[in-house]
């Protein structure tokens, strides 16, 4: 027990800044949303209108959350919960992988493994740390909601729902960390599961049944497959119940137990992915810096590609189904007709445009991750080996930026094509495939700006590249999704590259914006290449 | 020895924030020699090497490799250079063979025959993923990549750390072969037998400055001789001579070390004290290094 507490203390100490940052960030976001709703929609009628519009628009339901009544809390929960839950899931995931697989990979775990503690003690401590982090998050978040003007009981339930999602992903990541061979792989797979949970409940909610008064949606059974769906089912501000969280708790207990059992019976450093032997000599492609950059990014890119194809397939596949459901619902159709007098608001197109927007973020993430490889290569000492050959820094970073840009284009294009293809399958026109490929691609320029900015950070402040690279992408996402609601001044919203992306095909493509974004990206990479020649290699 | 140094630094300093890693380092490595680069942990060996490779930028002073500035002409220098770091980190997903081919291709391509010979000599399985290699095997990958394409200058930073004795001797053979082919080698090492066997000249640094430089014979000459004397009554007669160090009794004898210029005085004192047995031995390389390494800072 002493050893356990010592290890827990060490892990806590190591994480004190990262965790404070995550928890405070999530709580501030919660406070901002609650306060914004209370401030802007103080009038019940306004809230009822916005809820009705959302219920009528499955794209909003998919991307945002489950509408549940027009009370202040109900609207705040609908607006912010799913995203907050994703943040809690990511916080938990990264926490667990940092202390388990990543440490095993670097050999740190071996030092601890030689001390007289049980094999699974470190993992158990990490799981407890994860649970504690989520507990603190629940407390702070509940306080934030109350401070934002929401009722106490609902706020507590809502915060617990967020904590429940975090708790589930503590245990999910603990299992994934046993299975994957590298920290990067474990982080990738568990974050994909977090995003998967978000999408699953998105599908379930979008396919749900709107109530007659258009004040709420009853999710379809699919939402019950997602831990985020369980959180939504607590309905904090209408009929609060903690029963669905029993599912979260059960999942946490079972998965944690499984992870600990796996760890106790597994060799240190081994994974479920068997190590096979490979080629004795390199292919032609494996003999250049571009080849290396591509090789390092290949597996990750495949993951992003799969994600974007699934999302595109969903967009194209679900849109007609949803449009039909909306058409069948007389009160919904009437509302939509009233809202969009010109009639340009085709439900199908709006739904797809919203999902393609999420695809733009995915593409940005794929590109940013490709650039972040540079930092890993440098910090782990491989850049030293590479740069002692006649490869210039410019060639090294240039090659990686090229692969990052290719990743962005591949992901956006694949998403657009998948959308068009899915639409075509369900009876759309053949033209759609091209139209939507273009609509997907329209998100590439903004995503490329993130690639350039990350390269620039790497060139001038290598030690903070990873935190800032991801952080800026999240900020871009928040500004895009919540900027309006949070009444962020327009000039500040305009800082985010995604602000300048045209939501094709609903909106005409803004060609000037495309060229400006491309120009900014190119300039950013160029400055990065110059700046990089001026600094020391830093581990 | 050729008069044009292949590597030359003068008054080289490198600061990391407030910490000074190199504090006016003068290093000179001549064409065709194997140059040992020694010093205690944290002395600044790896830092010097990184400056010479253009991976980090010097704070002041000058550094030249092949007569070029390593910061501005890094690429040019790297065409004729092979480097093996002390702690080799490889791409986890690449096999050893792929890593070797990548690194040699970037330098212009390996000689296939030599590559095969080296893999055989170092007993490396090139089909294994780097993730599964042991420390010594990772080191071998980098060594094979370095030797598989002949270079004009080899820079090794503790290259044999983690190699077993058999592999260490393979490494030594390769260094000797490289020298026979006319290459120059800068070898940072903590293995004294390796230094003794391979190096023509050595430079010892401490706290970022050179404390000793020269051929091994010259250094030996500067060093002390160990005496073991039996039967002297008055130990203080010896102890009081300047240049005598480390006097201590062992059984019935006395042991001490003597600076080379104090030897006549010591011999006279020993004779006068009617010693019954005397052994004198040149200082081992080890004691030479220990003296330089352990002086209080
Ligand atoms: N990036 C850095 N930032 C700060 N200090 C550094 C950095 N790199 C090296 N140092 C410091 O510079 C000094 C010299 O380090 P260096 O790695 O060159 O030693 P070394 O002679 O190679 O030692 P060893 O024999 O242990 O390899 C050390 O005190 C080290 O702590
Ligand atoms: Mg060193």
PDB file of N, CA and C in Angstrom, chain B residues 192-262:
ATOM      1  N   UNK B 192      39.322   2.384 -21.708  1.00  0.00           N
ATOM      2  CA  UNK B 192      40.720   2.775 -21.846  1.00  0.00           C
ATOM      3  C   UNK B 192      41.515   1.816 -22.707  1.00  0.00           C
ATOM      4  N   UNK B 193      41.182   0.525 -22.630  1.00  0.00           N
ATOM      5  CA  UNK B 193      41.934  -0.422 -23.457  1.00  0.00           C
ATOM      6  C   UNK B 193      41.692  -0.128 -24.936  1.00  0.00           C
ATOM      7  N   UNK B 194      40.483   0.286 -25.244  1.00  0.00           N
ATOM      8  CA  UNK B 194      40.142   0.642 -26.621  1.00  0.00           C
ATOM      9  C   UNK B 194      40.989   1.838 -27.073  1.00  0.00           C
ATOM     10  N   UNK B 195      41.049   2.825 -26.200  1.00  0.00           N
ATOM     11  CA  UNK B 195      41.824   4.022 -26.513  1.00  0.00           C
ATOM     12  C   UNK B 195      43.291   3.660 -26.688  1.00  0.00           C
ATOM     13  N   UNK B 196      43.795   2.824 -25.787  1.00  0.00           N
ATOM     14  CA  UNK B 196      45.197   2.452 -25.820  1.00  0.00           C
ATOM     15  C   UNK B 196      45.535   1.701 -27.100  1.00  0.00           C
ATOM     16  N   UNK B 197      44.616   0.828 -27.522  1.00  0.00           N
ATOM     17  CA  UNK B 197      44.886   0.024 -28.716  1.00  0.00           C
ATOM     18  C   UNK B 197      44.765   0.836 -30.006  1.00  0.00           C
ATOM     19  N   UNK B 198      43.784   1.766 -30.040  1.00  0.00           N
ATOM     20  CA  UNK B 198      43.444   2.387 -31.319  1.00  0.00           C
ATOM     21  C   UNK B 198      44.075   3.756 -31.546  1.00  0.00           C
ATOM     22  N   UNK B 199      44.248   4.523 -30.465  1.00  0.00           N
ATOM     23  CA  UNK B 199      44.460   5.952 -30.700  1.00  0.00           C
ATOM     24  C   UNK B 199      45.928   6.323 -30.857  1.00  0.00           C
ATOM     25  N   UNK B 200      46.196   7.191 -31.842  1.00  0.00           N
ATOM     26  CA  UNK B 200      47.522   7.747 -32.016  1.00  0.00           C
ATOM     27  C   UNK B 200      47.731   8.877 -31.030  1.00  0.00           C
ATOM     28  N   UNK B 201      46.704   9.696 -30.908  1.00  0.00           N
ATOM     29  CA  UNK B 201      46.799  10.815 -29.978  1.00  0.00           C
ATOM     30  C   UNK B 201      45.504  10.898 -29.189  1.00  0.00           C
ATOM     31  N   UNK B 202      45.587  11.504 -28.027  1.00  0.00           N
ATOM     32  CA  UNK B 202      44.357  11.700 -27.255  1.00  0.00           C
ATOM     33  C   UNK B 202      44.262  13.138 -26.763  1.00  0.00           C
ATOM     34  N   UNK B 203      43.022  13.565 -26.552  1.00  0.00           N
ATOM     35  CA  UNK B 203      42.767  14.844 -25.900  1.00  0.00           C
ATOM     36  C   UNK B 203      41.869  14.551 -24.717  1.00  0.00           C
ATOM     37  N   UNK B 204      42.281  15.014 -23.561  1.00  0.00           N
ATOM     38  CA  UNK B 204      41.457  14.823 -22.366  1.00  0.00           C
ATOM     39  C   UNK B 204      40.851  16.172 -22.004  1.00  0.00           C
ATOM     40  N   UNK B 205      39.549  16.218 -21.831  1.00  0.00           N
ATOM     41  CA  UNK B 205      38.917  17.482 -21.443  1.00  0.00           C
ATOM     42  C   UNK B 205      38.203  17.321 -20.114  1.00  0.00           C
ATOM     43  N   UNK B 206      38.058  18.435 -19.428  1.00  0.00           N
ATOM     44  CA  UNK B 206      37.271  18.436 -18.195  1.00  0.00           C
ATOM     45  C   UNK B 206      36.620  19.794 -18.066  1.00  0.00           C
ATOM     46  N   UNK B 207      35.345  19.786 -17.684  1.00  0.00           N
ATOM     47  CA  UNK B 207      34.595  21.034 -17.537  1.00  0.00           C
ATOM     48  C   UNK B 207      34.726  21.930 -18.768  1.00  0.00           C
ATOM     49  N   UNK B 208      34.743  21.319 -19.926  1.00  0.00           N
ATOM     50  CA  UNK B 208      34.708  22.096 -21.156  1.00  0.00           C
ATOM     51  C   UNK B 208      36.033  22.688 -21.589  1.00  0.00           C
ATOM     52  N   UNK B 209      37.138  22.326 -20.933  1.00  0.00           N
ATOM     53  CA  UNK B 209      38.455  22.774 -21.412  1.00  0.00           C
ATOM     54  C   UNK B 209      39.394  21.576 -21.535  1.00  0.00           C
ATOM     55  N   UNK B 210      40.392  21.732 -22.423  1.00  0.00           N
ATOM     56  CA  UNK B 210      41.362  20.662 -22.602  1.00  0.00           C
ATOM     57  C   UNK B 210      42.330  20.685 -21.422  1.00  0.00           C
ATOM     58  N   UNK B 211      42.541  19.523 -20.794  1.00  0.00           N
ATOM     59  CA  UNK B 211      43.509  19.486 -19.701  1.00  0.00           C
ATOM     60  C   UNK B 211      44.781  18.761 -20.121  1.00  0.00           C
ATOM     61  N   UNK B 212      44.727  18.007 -21.209  1.00  0.00           N
ATOM     62  CA  UNK B 212      45.903  17.260 -21.634  1.00  0.00           C
ATOM     63  C   UNK B 212      45.705  16.878 -23.082  1.00  0.00           C
ATOM     64  N   UNK B 213      46.761  16.973 -23.862  1.00  0.00           N
ATOM     65  CA  UNK B 213      46.638  16.551 -25.244  1.00  0.00           C
ATOM     66  C   UNK B 213      47.988  16.099 -25.748  1.00  0.00           C
ATOM     67  N   UNK B 214      48.039  15.016 -26.481  1.00  0.00           N
ATOM     68  CA  UNK B 214      49.310  14.545 -27.010  1.00  0.00           C
ATOM     69  C   UNK B 214      49.234  13.069 -27.337  1.00  0.00           C
ATOM     70  N   UNK B 215      50.399  12.490 -27.737  1.00  0.00           N
ATOM     71  CA  UNK B 215      50.408  11.059 -28.008  1.00  0.00           C
ATOM     72  C   UNK B 215      50.411  10.336 -26.672  1.00  0.00           C
ATOM     73  N   UNK B 216      50.055   9.046 -26.693  1.00  0.00           N
ATOM     74  CA  UNK B 216      49.992   8.309 -25.433  1.00  0.00           C
ATOM     75  C   UNK B 216      51.364   8.265 -24.761  1.00  0.00           C
ATOM     76  N   UNK B 217      52.420   8.121 -25.566  1.00  0.00           N
ATOM     77  CA  UNK B 217      53.768   8.074 -24.975  1.00  0.00           C
ATOM     78  C   UNK B 217      54.104   9.375 -24.259  1.00  0.00           C
ATOM     79  N   UNK B 218      53.778  10.475 -24.907  1.00  0.00           N
ATOM     80  CA  UNK B 218      54.030  11.765 -24.265  1.00  0.00           C
ATOM     81  C   UNK B 218      53.275  11.867 -22.946  1.00  0.00           C
ATOM     82  N   UNK B 219      52.062  11.417 -22.959  1.00  0.00           N
ATOM     83  CA  UNK B 219      51.261  11.524 -21.745  1.00  0.00           C
ATOM     84  C   UNK B 219      51.823  10.635 -20.648  1.00  0.00           C
ATOM     85  N   UNK B 220      52.260   9.458 -21.068  1.00  0.00           N
ATOM     86  CA  UNK B 220      52.846   8.554 -20.078  1.00  0.00           C
ATOM     87  C   UNK B 220      54.066   9.206 -19.443  1.00  0.00           C
ATOM     88  N   UNK B 221      54.820   9.884 -20.270  1.00  0.00           N
ATOM     89  CA  UNK B 221      56.034  10.521 -19.781  1.00  0.00           C
ATOM     90  C   UNK B 221      55.690  11.574 -18.721  1.00  0.00           C
ATOM     91  N   UNK B 222      54.575  12.251 -18.964  1.00  0.00           N
ATOM     92  CA  UNK B 222      54.171  13.286 -18.018  1.00  0.00           C
ATOM     93  C   UNK B 222      53.623  12.702 -16.729  1.00  0.00           C
ATOM     94  N   UNK B 223      53.377  11.412 -16.769  1.00  0.00           N
ATOM     95  CA  UNK B 223      52.645  10.865 -15.635  1.00  0.00           C
ATOM     96  C   UNK B 223      53.578  10.337 -14.557  1.00  0.00           C
ATOM     97  N   UNK B 224      53.029   9.785 -13.545  1.00  0.00           N
ATOM     98  CA  UNK B 224      53.806   9.376 -12.379  1.00  0.00           C
ATOM     99  C   UNK B 224      54.241   7.927 -12.464  1.00  0.00           C
ATOM    100  N   UNK B 225      55.245   7.589 -11.656  1.00  0.00           N
ATOM    101  CA  UNK B 225      55.704   6.212 -11.552  1.00  0.00           C
ATOM    102  C   UNK B 225      55.296   5.689 -10.171  1.00  0.00           C
ATOM    103  N   UNK B 226      54.848   4.429 -10.139  1.00  0.00           N
ATOM    104  CA  UNK B 226      54.458   3.854  -8.848  1.00  0.00           C
ATOM    105  C   UNK B 226      55.642   3.104  -8.254  1.00  0.00           C
ATOM    106  N   UNK B 227      55.878   3.365  -6.981  1.00  0.00           N
ATOM    107  CA  UNK B 227      56.945   2.670  -6.254  1.00  0.00           C
ATOM    108  C   UNK B 227      56.349   1.795  -5.163  1.00  0.00           C
ATOM    109  N   UNK B 228      57.024   0.647  -4.936  1.00  0.00           N
ATOM    110  CA  UNK B 228      56.693  -0.176  -3.783  1.00  0.00           C
ATOM    111  C   UNK B 228      58.043  -0.547  -3.151  1.00  0.00           C
ATOM    112  N   UNK B 229      58.213  -0.110  -1.926  1.00  0.00           N
ATOM    113  CA  UNK B 229      59.520  -0.244  -1.287  1.00  0.00           C
ATOM    114  C   UNK B 229      59.355  -0.953   0.055  1.00  0.00           C
ATOM    115  N   UNK B 230      60.248  -1.916   0.334  1.00  0.00           N
ATOM    116  CA  UNK B 230      60.196  -2.612   1.614  1.00  0.00           C
ATOM    117  C   UNK B 230      61.425  -2.262   2.443  1.00  0.00           C
ATOM    118  N   UNK B 231      61.257  -2.190   3.742  1.00  0.00           N
ATOM    119  CA  UNK B 231      62.396  -2.085   4.648  1.00  0.00           C
ATOM    120  C   UNK B 231      62.849  -0.683   4.984  1.00  0.00           C
ATOM    121  N   UNK B 232      62.093   0.350   4.649  1.00  0.00           N
ATOM    122  CA  UNK B 232      62.559   1.671   5.067  1.00  0.00           C
ATOM    123  C   UNK B 232      62.013   2.015   6.435  1.00  0.00           C
ATOM    124  N   UNK B 233      62.887   2.571   7.264  1.00  0.00           N
ATOM    125  CA  UNK B 233      62.516   2.856   8.644  1.00  0.00           C
ATOM    126  C   UNK B 233      61.713   4.151   8.733  1.00  0.00           C
ATOM    127  N   UNK B 234      62.231   5.189   8.068  1.00  0.00           N
ATOM    128  CA  UNK B 234      61.625   6.510   8.234  1.00  0.00           C
ATOM    129  C   UNK B 234      60.822   6.900   6.985  1.00  0.00           C
ATOM    130  N   UNK B 235      59.553   6.624   7.008  1.00  0.00           N
ATOM    131  CA  UNK B 235      58.683   6.890   5.862  1.00  0.00           C
ATOM    132  C   UNK B 235      58.621   8.390   5.558  1.00  0.00           C
ATOM    133  N   UNK B 236      58.702   9.182   6.621  1.00  0.00           N
ATOM    134  CA  UNK B 236      58.576  10.632   6.423  1.00  0.00           C
ATOM    135  C   UNK B 236      59.682  11.207   5.544  1.00  0.00           C
ATOM    136  N   UNK B 237      60.838  10.544   5.531  1.00  0.00           N
ATOM    137  CA  UNK B 237      61.927  11.009   4.675  1.00  0.00           C
ATOM    138  C   UNK B 237      61.506  10.984   3.212  1.00  0.00           C
ATOM    139  N   UNK B 238      60.706   9.985   2.866  1.00  0.00           N
ATOM    140  CA  UNK B 238      60.191   9.913   1.501  1.00  0.00           C
ATOM    141  C   UNK B 238      59.022  10.866   1.338  1.00  0.00           C
ATOM    142  N   UNK B 239      58.125  10.820   2.307  1.00  0.00           N
ATOM    143  CA  UNK B 239      56.903  11.611   2.218  1.00  0.00           C
ATOM    144  C   UNK B 239      57.196  13.093   2.026  1.00  0.00           C
ATOM    145  N   UNK B 240      58.301  13.563   2.624  1.00  0.00           N
ATOM    146  CA  UNK B 240      58.569  15.001   2.605  1.00  0.00           C
ATOM    147  C   UNK B 240      59.122  15.503   1.274  1.00  0.00           C
ATOM    148  N   UNK B 241      59.501  14.582   0.390  1.00  0.00           N
ATOM    149  CA  UNK B 241      60.023  15.018  -0.917  1.00  0.00           C
ATOM    150  C   UNK B 241      58.873  15.574  -1.758  1.00  0.00           C
ATOM    151  N   UNK B 242      59.070  16.755  -2.353  1.00  0.00           N
ATOM    152  CA  UNK B 242      57.999  17.270  -3.215  1.00  0.00           C
ATOM    153  C   UNK B 242      57.943  16.421  -4.473  1.00  0.00           C
ATOM    154  N   UNK B 243      56.727  16.105  -4.903  1.00  0.00           N
ATOM    155  CA  UNK B 243      56.564  15.246  -6.080  1.00  0.00           C
ATOM    156  C   UNK B 243      56.214  13.826  -5.690  1.00  0.00           C
ATOM    157  N   UNK B 244      56.126  13.565  -4.385  1.00  0.00           N
ATOM    158  CA  UNK B 244      55.701  12.235  -3.936  1.00  0.00           C
ATOM    159  C   UNK B 244      54.256  12.327  -3.459  1.00  0.00           C
ATOM    160  N   UNK B 245      53.453  11.385  -3.919  1.00  0.00           N
ATOM    161  CA  UNK B 245      52.024  11.446  -3.606  1.00  0.00           C
ATOM    162  C   UNK B 245      51.541  10.112  -3.075  1.00  0.00           C
ATOM    163  N   UNK B 246      50.414  10.226  -2.348  1.00  0.00           N
ATOM    164  CA  UNK B 246      49.660   9.003  -2.091  1.00  0.00           C
ATOM    165  C   UNK B 246      50.424   7.955  -1.300  1.00  0.00           C
ATOM    166  N   UNK B 247      51.164   8.372  -0.287  1.00  0.00           N
ATOM    167  CA  UNK B 247      51.985   7.424   0.455  1.00  0.00           C
ATOM    168  C   UNK B 247      51.096   6.592   1.377  1.00  0.00           C
ATOM    169  N   UNK B 248      51.206   5.280   1.277  1.00  0.00           N
ATOM    170  CA  UNK B 248      50.471   4.445   2.224  1.00  0.00           C
ATOM    171  C   UNK B 248      51.178   3.111   2.418  1.00  0.00           C
ATOM    172  N   UNK B 249      50.974   2.536   3.623  1.00  0.00           N
ATOM    173  CA  UNK B 249      51.640   1.276   3.958  1.00  0.00           C
ATOM    174  C   UNK B 249      50.793   0.108   3.492  1.00  0.00           C
ATOM    175  N   UNK B 250      51.467  -0.898   2.917  1.00  0.00           N
ATOM    176  CA  UNK B 250      50.781  -2.122   2.510  1.00  0.00           C
ATOM    177  C   UNK B 250      51.613  -3.274   3.055  1.00  0.00           C
ATOM    178  N   UNK B 251      51.081  -4.019   4.015  1.00  0.00           N
ATOM    179  CA  UNK B 251      51.865  -5.076   4.659  1.00  0.00           C
ATOM    180  C   UNK B 251      53.109  -4.463   5.264  1.00  0.00           C
ATOM    181  N   UNK B 252      54.279  -4.997   4.948  1.00  0.00           N
ATOM    182  CA  UNK B 252      55.518  -4.430   5.477  1.00  0.00           C
ATOM    183  C   UNK B 252      56.118  -3.375   4.568  1.00  0.00           C
ATOM    184  N   UNK B 253      55.427  -3.082   3.461  1.00  0.00           N
ATOM    185  CA  UNK B 253      56.015  -2.166   2.480  1.00  0.00           C
ATOM    186  C   UNK B 253      55.282  -0.839   2.461  1.00  0.00           C
ATOM    187  N   UNK B 254      55.874   0.086   1.717  1.00  0.00           N
ATOM    188  CA  UNK B 254      55.239   1.384   1.525  1.00  0.00           C
ATOM    189  C   UNK B 254      55.012   1.558   0.029  1.00  0.00           C
ATOM    190  N   UNK B 255      53.847   2.083  -0.343  1.00  0.00           N
ATOM    191  CA  UNK B 255      53.583   2.380  -1.748  1.00  0.00           C
ATOM    192  C   UNK B 255      53.387   3.872  -1.912  1.00  0.00           C
ATOM    193  N   UNK B 256      53.895   4.387  -2.996  1.00  0.00           N
ATOM    194  CA  UNK B 256      53.651   5.803  -3.289  1.00  0.00           C
ATOM    195  C   UNK B 256      53.861   6.060  -4.773  1.00  0.00           C
ATOM    196  N   UNK B 257      53.434   7.231  -5.218  1.00  0.00           N
ATOM    197  CA  UNK B 257      53.569   7.598  -6.618  1.00  0.00           C
ATOM    198  C   UNK B 257      54.481   8.809  -6.716  1.00  0.00           C
ATOM    199  N   UNK B 258      55.218   8.866  -7.814  1.00  0.00           N
ATOM    200  CA  UNK B 258      56.244   9.898  -7.919  1.00  0.00           C
ATOM    201  C   UNK B 258      56.158  10.602  -9.274  1.00  0.00           C
ATOM    202  N   UNK B 259      56.148  11.906  -9.248  1.00  0.00           N
ATOM    203  CA  UNK B 259      56.223  12.667 -10.497  1.00  0.00           C
ATOM    204  C   UNK B 259      57.578  12.403 -11.152  1.00  0.00           C
ATOM    205  N   UNK B 260      57.611  12.460 -12.500  1.00  0.00           N
ATOM    206  CA  UNK B 260      58.849  12.027 -13.163  1.00  0.00           C
ATOM    207  C   UNK B 260      60.064  12.853 -12.741  1.00  0.00           C
ATOM    208  N   UNK B 261      59.896  14.163 -12.483  1.00  0.00           N
ATOM    209  CA  UNK B 261      61.085  14.958 -12.129  1.00  0.00           C
ATOM    210  C   UNK B 261      61.538  14.758 -10.687  1.00  0.00           C
ATOM    211  N   UNK B 262      60.772  14.019  -9.876  1.00  0.00           N
ATOM    212  CA  UNK B 262      61.186  13.785  -8.489  1.00  0.00           C
ATOM    213  C   UNK B 262      61.879  12.438  -8.325  1.00  0.00           C
TER     214      UNK B 262
END
